XYZ file of C-alpha atoms in Angstrom:
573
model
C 23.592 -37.778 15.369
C 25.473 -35.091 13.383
C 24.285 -32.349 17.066
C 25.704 -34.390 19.472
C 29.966 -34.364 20.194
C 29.158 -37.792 21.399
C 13.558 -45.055 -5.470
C 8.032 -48.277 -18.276
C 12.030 -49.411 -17.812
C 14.960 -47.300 -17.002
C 18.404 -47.401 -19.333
C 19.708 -50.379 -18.718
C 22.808 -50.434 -17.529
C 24.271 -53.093 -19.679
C 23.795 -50.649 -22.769
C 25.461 -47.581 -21.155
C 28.547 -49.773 -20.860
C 28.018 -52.355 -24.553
C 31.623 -50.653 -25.323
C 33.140 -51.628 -22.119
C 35.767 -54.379 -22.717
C 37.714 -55.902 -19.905
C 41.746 -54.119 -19.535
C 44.629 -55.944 -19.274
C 45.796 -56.714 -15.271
C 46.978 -53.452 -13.589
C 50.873 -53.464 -12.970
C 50.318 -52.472 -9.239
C 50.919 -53.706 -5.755
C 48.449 -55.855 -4.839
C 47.073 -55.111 -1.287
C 45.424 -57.442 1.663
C 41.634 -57.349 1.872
C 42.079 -56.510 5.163
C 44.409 -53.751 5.054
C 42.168 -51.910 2.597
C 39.171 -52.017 5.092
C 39.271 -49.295 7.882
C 36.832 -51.742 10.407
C 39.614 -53.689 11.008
C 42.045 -51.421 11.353
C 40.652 -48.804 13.388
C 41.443 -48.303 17.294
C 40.535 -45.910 19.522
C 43.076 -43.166 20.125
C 44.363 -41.430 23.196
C 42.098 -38.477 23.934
C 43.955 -35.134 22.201
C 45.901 -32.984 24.292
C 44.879 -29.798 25.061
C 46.305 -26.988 22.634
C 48.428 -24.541 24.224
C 51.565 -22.108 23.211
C 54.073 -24.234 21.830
C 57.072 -23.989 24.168
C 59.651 -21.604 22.309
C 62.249 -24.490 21.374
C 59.113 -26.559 19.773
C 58.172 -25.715 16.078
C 54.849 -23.679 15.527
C 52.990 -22.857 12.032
C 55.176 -20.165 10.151
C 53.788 -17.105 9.773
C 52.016 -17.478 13.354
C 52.492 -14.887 16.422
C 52.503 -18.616 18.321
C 55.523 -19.572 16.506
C 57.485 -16.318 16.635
C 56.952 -15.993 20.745
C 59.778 -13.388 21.483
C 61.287 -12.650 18.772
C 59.809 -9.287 17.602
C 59.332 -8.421 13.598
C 62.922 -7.641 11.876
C 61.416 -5.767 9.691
C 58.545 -3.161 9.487
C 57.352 -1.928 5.635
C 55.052 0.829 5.145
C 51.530 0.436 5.498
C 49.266 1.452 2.236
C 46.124 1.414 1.128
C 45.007 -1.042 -2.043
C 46.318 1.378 -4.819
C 49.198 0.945 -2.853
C 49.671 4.654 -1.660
C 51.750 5.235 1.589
C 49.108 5.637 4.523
C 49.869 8.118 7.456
C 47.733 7.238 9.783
C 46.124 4.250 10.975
C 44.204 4.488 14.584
C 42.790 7.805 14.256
C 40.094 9.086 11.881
C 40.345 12.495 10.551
C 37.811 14.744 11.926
C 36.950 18.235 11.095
C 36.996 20.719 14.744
C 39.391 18.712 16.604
C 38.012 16.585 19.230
C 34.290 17.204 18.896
C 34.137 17.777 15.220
C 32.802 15.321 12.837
C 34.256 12.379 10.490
C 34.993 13.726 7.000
C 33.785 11.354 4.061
C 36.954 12.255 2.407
C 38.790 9.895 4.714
C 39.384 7.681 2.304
C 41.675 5.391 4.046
C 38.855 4.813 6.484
C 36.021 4.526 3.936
C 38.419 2.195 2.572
C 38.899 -0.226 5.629
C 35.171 -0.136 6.902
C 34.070 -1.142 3.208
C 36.751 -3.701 2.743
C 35.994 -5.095 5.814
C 31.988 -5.437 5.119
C 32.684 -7.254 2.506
C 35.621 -9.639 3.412
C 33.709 -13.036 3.884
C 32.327 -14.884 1.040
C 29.212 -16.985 1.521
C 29.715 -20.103 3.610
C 29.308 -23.339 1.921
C 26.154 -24.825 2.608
C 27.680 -28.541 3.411
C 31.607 -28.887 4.195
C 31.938 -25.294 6.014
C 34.402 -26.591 8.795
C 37.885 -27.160 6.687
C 41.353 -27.770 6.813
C 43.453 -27.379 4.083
C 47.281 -28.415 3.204
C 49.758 -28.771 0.099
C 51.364 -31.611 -0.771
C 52.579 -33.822 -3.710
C 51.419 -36.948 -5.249
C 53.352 -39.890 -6.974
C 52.917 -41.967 -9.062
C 53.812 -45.668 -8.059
C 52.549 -47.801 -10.964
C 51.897 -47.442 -14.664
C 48.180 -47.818 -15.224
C 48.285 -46.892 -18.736
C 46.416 -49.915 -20.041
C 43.507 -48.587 -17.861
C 43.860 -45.078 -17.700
C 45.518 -42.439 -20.301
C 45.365 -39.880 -17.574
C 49.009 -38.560 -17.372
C 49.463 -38.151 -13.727
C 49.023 -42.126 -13.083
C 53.265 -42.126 -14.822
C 54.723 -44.294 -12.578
C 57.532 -41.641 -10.536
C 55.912 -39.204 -11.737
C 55.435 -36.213 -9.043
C 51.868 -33.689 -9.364
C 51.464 -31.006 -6.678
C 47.854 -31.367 -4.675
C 45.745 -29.741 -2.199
C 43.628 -31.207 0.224
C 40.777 -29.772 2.281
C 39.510 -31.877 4.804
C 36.009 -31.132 6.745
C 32.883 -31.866 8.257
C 29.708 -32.115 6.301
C 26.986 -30.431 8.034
C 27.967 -28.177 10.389
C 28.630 -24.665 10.393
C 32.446 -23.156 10.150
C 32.531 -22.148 13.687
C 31.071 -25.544 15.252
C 33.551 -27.261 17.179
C 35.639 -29.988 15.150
C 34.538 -33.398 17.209
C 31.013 -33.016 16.244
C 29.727 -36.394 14.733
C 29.926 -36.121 11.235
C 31.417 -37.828 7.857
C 34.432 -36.357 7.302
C 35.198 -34.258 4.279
C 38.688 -35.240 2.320
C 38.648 -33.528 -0.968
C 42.078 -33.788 -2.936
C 43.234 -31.151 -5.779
C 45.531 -32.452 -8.076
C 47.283 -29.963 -10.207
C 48.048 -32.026 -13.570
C 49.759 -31.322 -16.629
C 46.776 -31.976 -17.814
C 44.241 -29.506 -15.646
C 43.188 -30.272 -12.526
C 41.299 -33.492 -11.552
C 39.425 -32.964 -8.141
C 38.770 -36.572 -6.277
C 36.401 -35.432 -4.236
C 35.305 -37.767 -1.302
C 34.847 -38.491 2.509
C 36.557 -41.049 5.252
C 33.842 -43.196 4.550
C 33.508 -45.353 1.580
C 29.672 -44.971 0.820
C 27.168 -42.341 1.408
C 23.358 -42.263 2.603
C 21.509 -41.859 -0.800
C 22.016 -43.141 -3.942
C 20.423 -40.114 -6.157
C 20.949 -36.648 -6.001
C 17.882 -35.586 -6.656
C 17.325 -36.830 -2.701
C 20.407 -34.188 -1.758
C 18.714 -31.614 -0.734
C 15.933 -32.947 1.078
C 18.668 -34.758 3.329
C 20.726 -31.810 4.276
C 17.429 -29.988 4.817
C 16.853 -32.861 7.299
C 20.403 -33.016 8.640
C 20.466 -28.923 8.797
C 18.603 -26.833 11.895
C 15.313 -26.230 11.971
C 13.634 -23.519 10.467
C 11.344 -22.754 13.282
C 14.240 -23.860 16.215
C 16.956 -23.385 14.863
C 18.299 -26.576 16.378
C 19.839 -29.390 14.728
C 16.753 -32.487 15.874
C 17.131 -36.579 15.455
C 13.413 -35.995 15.223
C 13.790 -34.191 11.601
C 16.756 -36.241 10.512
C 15.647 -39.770 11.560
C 12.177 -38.782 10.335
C 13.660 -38.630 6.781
C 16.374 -41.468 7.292
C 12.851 -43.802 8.098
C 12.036 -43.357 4.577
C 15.242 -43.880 3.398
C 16.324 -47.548 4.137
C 19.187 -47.251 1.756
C 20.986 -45.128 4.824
C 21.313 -47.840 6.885
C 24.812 -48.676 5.859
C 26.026 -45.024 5.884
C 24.420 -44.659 8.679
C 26.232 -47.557 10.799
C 29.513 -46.280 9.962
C 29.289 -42.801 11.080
C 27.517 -43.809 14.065
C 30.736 -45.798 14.783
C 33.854 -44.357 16.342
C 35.138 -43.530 12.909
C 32.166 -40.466 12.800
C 34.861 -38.893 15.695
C 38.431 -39.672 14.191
C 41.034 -38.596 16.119
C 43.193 -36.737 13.492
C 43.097 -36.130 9.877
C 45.863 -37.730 9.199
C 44.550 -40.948 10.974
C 41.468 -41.414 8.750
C 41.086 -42.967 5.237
C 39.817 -41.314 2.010
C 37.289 -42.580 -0.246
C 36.415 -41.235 -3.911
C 32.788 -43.024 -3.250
C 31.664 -42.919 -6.656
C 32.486 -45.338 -9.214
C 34.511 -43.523 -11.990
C 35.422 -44.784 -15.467
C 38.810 -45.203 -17.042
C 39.547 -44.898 -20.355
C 42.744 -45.530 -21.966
C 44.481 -44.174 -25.026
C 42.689 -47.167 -27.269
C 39.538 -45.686 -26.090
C 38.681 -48.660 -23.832
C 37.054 -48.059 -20.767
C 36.749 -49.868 -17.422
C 35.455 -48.466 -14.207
C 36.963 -48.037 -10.749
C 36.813 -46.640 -7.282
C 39.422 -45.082 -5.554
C 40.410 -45.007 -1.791
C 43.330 -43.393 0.359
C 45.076 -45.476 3.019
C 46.533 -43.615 5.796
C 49.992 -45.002 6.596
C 49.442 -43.531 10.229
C 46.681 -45.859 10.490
C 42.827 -45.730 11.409
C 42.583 -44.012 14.951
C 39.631 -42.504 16.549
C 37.827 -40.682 19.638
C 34.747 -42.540 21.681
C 32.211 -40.410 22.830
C 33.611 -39.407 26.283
C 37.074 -38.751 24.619
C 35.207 -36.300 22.225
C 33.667 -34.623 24.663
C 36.565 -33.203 26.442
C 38.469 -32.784 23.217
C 39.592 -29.097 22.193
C 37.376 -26.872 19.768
C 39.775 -26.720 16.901
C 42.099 -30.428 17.837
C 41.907 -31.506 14.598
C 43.374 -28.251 12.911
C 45.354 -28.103 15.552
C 47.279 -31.659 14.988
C 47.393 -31.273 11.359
C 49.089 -28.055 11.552
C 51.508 -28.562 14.455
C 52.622 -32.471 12.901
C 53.379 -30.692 9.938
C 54.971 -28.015 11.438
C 57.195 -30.503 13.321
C 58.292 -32.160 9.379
C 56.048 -35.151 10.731
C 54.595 -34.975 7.140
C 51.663 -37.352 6.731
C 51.370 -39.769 3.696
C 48.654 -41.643 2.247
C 48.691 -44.628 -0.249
C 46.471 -43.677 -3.430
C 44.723 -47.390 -3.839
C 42.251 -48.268 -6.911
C 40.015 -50.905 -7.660
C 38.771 -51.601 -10.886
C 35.599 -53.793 -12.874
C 35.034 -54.757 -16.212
C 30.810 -54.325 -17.316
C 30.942 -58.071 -17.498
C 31.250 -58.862 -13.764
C 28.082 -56.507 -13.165
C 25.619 -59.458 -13.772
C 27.502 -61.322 -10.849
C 26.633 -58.384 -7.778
C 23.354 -58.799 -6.114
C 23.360 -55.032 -5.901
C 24.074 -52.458 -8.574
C 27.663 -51.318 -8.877
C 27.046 -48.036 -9.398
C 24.943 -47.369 -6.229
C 26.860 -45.029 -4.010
C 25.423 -46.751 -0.823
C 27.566 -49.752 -1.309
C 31.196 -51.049 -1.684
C 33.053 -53.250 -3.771
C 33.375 -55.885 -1.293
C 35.600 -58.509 -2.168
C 37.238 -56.454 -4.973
C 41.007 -56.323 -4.596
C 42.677 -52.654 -4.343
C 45.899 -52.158 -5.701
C 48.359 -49.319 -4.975
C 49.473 -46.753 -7.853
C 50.129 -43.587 -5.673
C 51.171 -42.101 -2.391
C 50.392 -38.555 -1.462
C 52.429 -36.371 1.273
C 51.117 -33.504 2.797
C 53.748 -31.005 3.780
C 52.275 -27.412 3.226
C 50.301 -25.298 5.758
C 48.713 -22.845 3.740
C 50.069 -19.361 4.103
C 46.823 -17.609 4.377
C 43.671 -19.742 5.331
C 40.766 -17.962 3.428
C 43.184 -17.841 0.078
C 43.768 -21.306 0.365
C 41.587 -22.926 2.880
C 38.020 -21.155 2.289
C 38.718 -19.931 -1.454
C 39.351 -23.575 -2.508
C 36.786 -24.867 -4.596
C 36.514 -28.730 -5.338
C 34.142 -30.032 -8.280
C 33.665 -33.973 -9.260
C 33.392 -32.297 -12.279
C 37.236 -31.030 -12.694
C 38.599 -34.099 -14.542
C 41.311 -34.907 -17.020
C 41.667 -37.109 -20.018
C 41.328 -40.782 -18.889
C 38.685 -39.917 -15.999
C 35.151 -39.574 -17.133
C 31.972 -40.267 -15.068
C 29.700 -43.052 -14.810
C 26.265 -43.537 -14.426
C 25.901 -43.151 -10.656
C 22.884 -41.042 -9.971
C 24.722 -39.326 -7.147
C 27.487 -38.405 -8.683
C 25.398 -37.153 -11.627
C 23.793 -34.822 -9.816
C 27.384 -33.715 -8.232
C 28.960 -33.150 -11.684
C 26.540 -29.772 -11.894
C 25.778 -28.837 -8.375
C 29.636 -28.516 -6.741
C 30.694 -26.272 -9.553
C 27.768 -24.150 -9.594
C 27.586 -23.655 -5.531
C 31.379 -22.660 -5.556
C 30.651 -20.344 -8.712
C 27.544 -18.974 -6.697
C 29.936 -18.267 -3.293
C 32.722 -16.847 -4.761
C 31.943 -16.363 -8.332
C 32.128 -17.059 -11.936
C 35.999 -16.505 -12.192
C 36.470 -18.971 -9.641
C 39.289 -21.031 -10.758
C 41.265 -18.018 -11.480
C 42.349 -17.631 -8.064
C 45.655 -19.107 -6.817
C 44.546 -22.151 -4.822
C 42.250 -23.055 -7.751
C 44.299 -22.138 -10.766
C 45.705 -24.851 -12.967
C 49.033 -25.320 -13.507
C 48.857 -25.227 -17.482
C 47.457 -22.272 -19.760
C 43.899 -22.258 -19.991
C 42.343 -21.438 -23.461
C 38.681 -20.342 -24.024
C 36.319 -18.267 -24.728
C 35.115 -17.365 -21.355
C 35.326 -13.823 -20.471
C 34.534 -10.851 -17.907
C 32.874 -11.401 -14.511
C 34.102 -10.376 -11.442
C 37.331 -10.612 -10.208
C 38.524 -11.692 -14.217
C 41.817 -11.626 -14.235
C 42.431 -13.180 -17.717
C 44.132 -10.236 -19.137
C 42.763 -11.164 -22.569
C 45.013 -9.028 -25.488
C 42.141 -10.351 -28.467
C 38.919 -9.742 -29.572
C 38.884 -13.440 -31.039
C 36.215 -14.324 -28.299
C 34.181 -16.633 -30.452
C 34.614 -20.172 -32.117
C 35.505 -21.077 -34.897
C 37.693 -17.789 -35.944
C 40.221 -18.178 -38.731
C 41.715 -15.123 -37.297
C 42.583 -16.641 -34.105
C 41.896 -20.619 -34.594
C 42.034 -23.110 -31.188
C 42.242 -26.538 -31.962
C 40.641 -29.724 -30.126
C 42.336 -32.921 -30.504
C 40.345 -36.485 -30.848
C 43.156 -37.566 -28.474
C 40.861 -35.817 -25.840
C 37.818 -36.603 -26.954
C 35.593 -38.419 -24.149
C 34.574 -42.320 -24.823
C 31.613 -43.101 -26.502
C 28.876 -45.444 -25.596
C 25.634 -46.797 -26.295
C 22.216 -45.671 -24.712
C 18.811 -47.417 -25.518
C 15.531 -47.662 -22.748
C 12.619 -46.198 -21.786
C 13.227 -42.809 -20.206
C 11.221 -42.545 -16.520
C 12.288 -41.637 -13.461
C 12.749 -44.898 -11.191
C 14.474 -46.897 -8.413
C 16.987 -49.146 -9.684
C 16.597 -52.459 -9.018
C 18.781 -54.379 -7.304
C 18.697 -52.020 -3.631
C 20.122 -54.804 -0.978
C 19.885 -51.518 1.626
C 21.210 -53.872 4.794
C 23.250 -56.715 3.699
C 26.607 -53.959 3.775
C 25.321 -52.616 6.958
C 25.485 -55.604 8.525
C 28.788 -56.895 7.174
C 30.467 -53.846 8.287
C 29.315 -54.555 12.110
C 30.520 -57.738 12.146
C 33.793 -56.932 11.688
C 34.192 -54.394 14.511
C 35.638 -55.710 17.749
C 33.216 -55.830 20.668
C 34.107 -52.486 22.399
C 33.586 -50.955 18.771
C 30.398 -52.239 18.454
C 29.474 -51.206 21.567
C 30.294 -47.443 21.261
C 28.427 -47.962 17.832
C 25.156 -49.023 19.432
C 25.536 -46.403 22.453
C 26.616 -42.961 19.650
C 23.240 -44.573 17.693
C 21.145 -44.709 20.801
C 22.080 -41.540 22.315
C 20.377 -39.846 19.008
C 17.992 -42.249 18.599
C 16.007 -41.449 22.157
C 15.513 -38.194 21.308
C 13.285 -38.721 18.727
C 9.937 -38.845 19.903
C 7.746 -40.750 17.603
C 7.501 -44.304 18.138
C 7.170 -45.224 15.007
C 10.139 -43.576 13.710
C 12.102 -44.967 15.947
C 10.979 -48.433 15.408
C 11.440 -48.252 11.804
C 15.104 -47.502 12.489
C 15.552 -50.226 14.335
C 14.319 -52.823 12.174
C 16.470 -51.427 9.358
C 19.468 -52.362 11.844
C 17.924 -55.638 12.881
C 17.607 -56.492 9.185
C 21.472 -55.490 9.196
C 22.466 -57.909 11.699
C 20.486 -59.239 14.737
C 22.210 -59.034 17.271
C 22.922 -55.454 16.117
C 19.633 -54.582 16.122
C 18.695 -56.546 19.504
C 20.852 -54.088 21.004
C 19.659 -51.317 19.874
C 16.568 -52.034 20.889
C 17.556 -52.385 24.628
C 18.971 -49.444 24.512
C 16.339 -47.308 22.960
C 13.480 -49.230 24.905
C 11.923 -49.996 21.318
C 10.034 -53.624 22.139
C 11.413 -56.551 19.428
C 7.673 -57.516 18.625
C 7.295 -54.184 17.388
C 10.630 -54.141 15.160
C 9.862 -58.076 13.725
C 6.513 -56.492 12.597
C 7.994 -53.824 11.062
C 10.447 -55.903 9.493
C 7.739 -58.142 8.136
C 6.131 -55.395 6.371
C 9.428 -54.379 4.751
C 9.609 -57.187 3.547
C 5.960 -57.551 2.198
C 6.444 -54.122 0.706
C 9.746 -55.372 -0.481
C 9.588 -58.795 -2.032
C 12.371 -57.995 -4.421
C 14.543 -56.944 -1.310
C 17.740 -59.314 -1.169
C 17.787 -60.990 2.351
C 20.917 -60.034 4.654
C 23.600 -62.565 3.544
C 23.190 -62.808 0.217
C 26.036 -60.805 -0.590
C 28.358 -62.717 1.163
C 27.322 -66.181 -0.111
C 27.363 -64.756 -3.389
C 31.099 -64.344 -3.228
């Protein structure tokens, strides 16, 4: 997929939420199933134009030779070194005996550069190394304060964010079309610290437990031997994993190539909880509509399209003051409607179908960051940057992300981290966290310990985090209620036909490179148990014979008994 452009008693989850009482109706605008739902919105783009030097009278990104053509600099201030000292020369190295004579160590201007330069890339992020990155503001549209005491969520109230969008698994040279999930990780810089909603364009994601993560990237990733990306490896795992099959169906859909950033939803994934200032929570998942719609690239389209096209229409539509805006939508469920879902709400590999969204933001984005490692590669997102109001809930996945984004970014750039400008809150930090490298803290006391009556900091209850009950049987097990295709199948049922094509011809293309039979068959059924006509389909096309997939869909099911049947869902609601 991702190489071609083309689970004794668990804690229940009724005690983790005993204090969870139902809020009182969100003051928001209401929105239309469908509008909410990027299946039925999406369409298939015009194929990207080739990128090419803007024509002088057309706007480029400041701060570009492109945008400057020929206009040559006005000004021209002195070089230096980093100390800042005046530096004479800057093409030639100074050499003892003229011409033949050696470099002198004492060149310290050129020990300087060559040194600097070693050592001017930080590690690349393992998942989410191909980024984009703009500034923006968010506002506030609605009062939620009977769900949520978070401040930002004032309604015209105005908090400064930056976004990074991305791919997930490839590397931060690969060409931008590549099939992937894409990235769309939003920095909001509150009053109250920064919360980071950290998501993708698609509203689920292929495992429901993070202790799966690595395993799947390892999968997704090259080979160790190769060194090639292999549907062999990847579908290998994915066979085991029957919870994928929903992920799985979108990105294999057009919307694994959109078109443009700015034509491609958001999605928070995880459910989150929201606590107001009474302490009562409720939880909720949170999605971005993109008022420039949902547009994407087929597989021929992709293949022609440009190596950096998305950058590139980001940067030159904001350039141009076509500034692109998003509505900030938000669901929300009281603990007592859990009973009623035939799968568990907190399962990352499934939606709140039939769950209304209601607006309470929009979000413009109208920045191109001056320098793109500052901003861009420097930026550091963590599910676990949140404010008062915005606490986590039990999903397994986003457990795990709480402590693994925050430790990977303090791994690739370091422990001081969220001192740097694109990470930096906009409101005085206070703790007892010192030294490192790069600290720039400037810390005038010795008071590095609490509690000190010589230099007291207070915590208020008003930020204290909810409370809740926990009682169970501690073991390591699947949940219960899986329902791994009924989503799956709902989703390709609402694509139009020329959709679902491209969907079953991006999945095949993958899919007949693998080279076990049985892997591939496997697959299959898990689509067939999706939808079967889907899965019919697929089978054509990968030359996988339908006896074969009904008998591996019968013992799925034996294996399975528990396994709600494709449907369910749907008559359930």
């Amino acid at each position: 997929m991702f190489n071609r452009i083309s689970h004794a008693r668990g804690v229940s989850v009724v005690a983790l939420v005993a204090a969870t009482v139902a809020a009182v109706p969100v003051l928001a605008q209401s929105a239309d199933p469908a509008s909410t739902q990027a299946e039925t919105r999406m369409t298939t783009a015009a194929a990207p134009v080739s990128a090419g030097k803007p024509p002088l009278a057309q706007a480029g990104v400041a701060g570009t030779v492109d945008a400057k053509g020929d206009t040559g600099s006005a000004v021209a201030p002195q070089f230096t070194r980093d100390n800042g000292a005046p530096v004479g020369e800057n093409r030639n190295s100074k050499t003892a005996g003229g011409d033949l004579g050696p470099v002198l160590l004492e060149d310290n201007h050129l020990i300087e550069k060559l040194a600097r330069f070693d050592r001017e890339r930080v590690p690349e992020r393992v998942v989410h190394a191909r980024g984009t990155g703009a500034g923006g503001v968010f506002t506030a549209t609605a009062d939620i304060s009977d769900i949520t005491k978070a401040s930002l969520f004032q309604s015209g109230k105005q908090t400064p964010v930056f976004v990074r969008f991305s791919t997930v698994i490839h590397p931060s040279g690969s060409p931008e079309g590549m099939r992937d999930p894409r990235g769309f990780a939003t920095k909001f810089y509150t009053d109250q610290g920064n919360w980071d909603l950290v998501g993708n364009n698609l509203p689920i994601f292929f495992i429901r437990d993070a202790i799966q993560f690595p395993d799947m990237i390892h999968s997704l990733k090259p080979s160790p031997v190769t060194n090639k990306q292999d549907p062999n490896r990847f579908f290998d795992f994915f066979s085991a994993t029957p919870e994928a099959t929903n992920m799985l169906t979108h990105v294999y859909s057009n919307l694994g190539t959109p078109a443009s950033y700015r034509t491609m939803d958001g999605n928070g994934v995880h459910a989150f909880k929201l606590v107001n200032a009474k302490g009562e929570p409720i939880f909720a998942k949170f999605r971005w509509i993109s008022r420039q719609g949902v547009k994407n690239l087929n597989g021929a389209q992709v293949a022609t399209a440009t190596w950096n096209y998305l950058t590139d229409d980001l940067y030159g539509e904001i350039a141009k003051g076509n500034y692109p805006t998003w509505d900030l939508m938000v669901q929300t469920m009281p603990a007592s409607e859990f009973a009623k879902l035939d799968y568990n709400p907190f399962d990352d590999t499934k939606e709140w179908l039939n769950v209304p969204f209601k607006k309470i933001g929009e979000m413009t984005l109208n920045k191109v960051p001056d320098n793109f490692f500052e901003y861009t590669e420097q930026s550091a997102f963590a599910p676990s940057n949140m404010v008062p109001g915005i606490e986590p809930s039990p999903d397994r996945m986003l457990q795990g992300r709480l402590f693994s984004y925050a430790d990977t970014q303090r791994y690739r750039v370091g422990a001081n981290v969220q001192q740097l400008p694109v990470n930096r809150p906009r409101v005085a930090v206070v703790n007892n966290n010192q030294m490192g490298q790069l600290d720039q803290s400037e810390t005038k006391t010795d008071v590095n310990y609490f509690p000190a009556a010589t230099g007291a900091k207070t915590t208020g209850d008003q930020y204290r985090q909810s409370t809740y009950e926990v009682a169970g049987m501690a073991d390591a097990k699947a949940i219960a209620k899986t329902n791994n295709f009924a989503q799956a199948g709902a989703f390709y049922r609402a694509l139009k036909p020329a959709d679902k094509a491209d969907l079953v011809k991006n999945l095949a293309g993958d899919l007949n490179v693998v080279t076990s039979a049985r892997t591939k068959t496997i697959m299959v059924s898990y689509f067939t148990q999706a939808d079967k006509d889907f899965g019919t389909r697929l089978a054509k096309a990968t030359n996988v014979p339908m006896a074969d997939v009904n008998r591996a869909v019968a013992q799925y099911n034996a294996t399975n008994p528990d396994q709600v049947a494709p449907g369910a869902m749907a008559r359930a609601n």
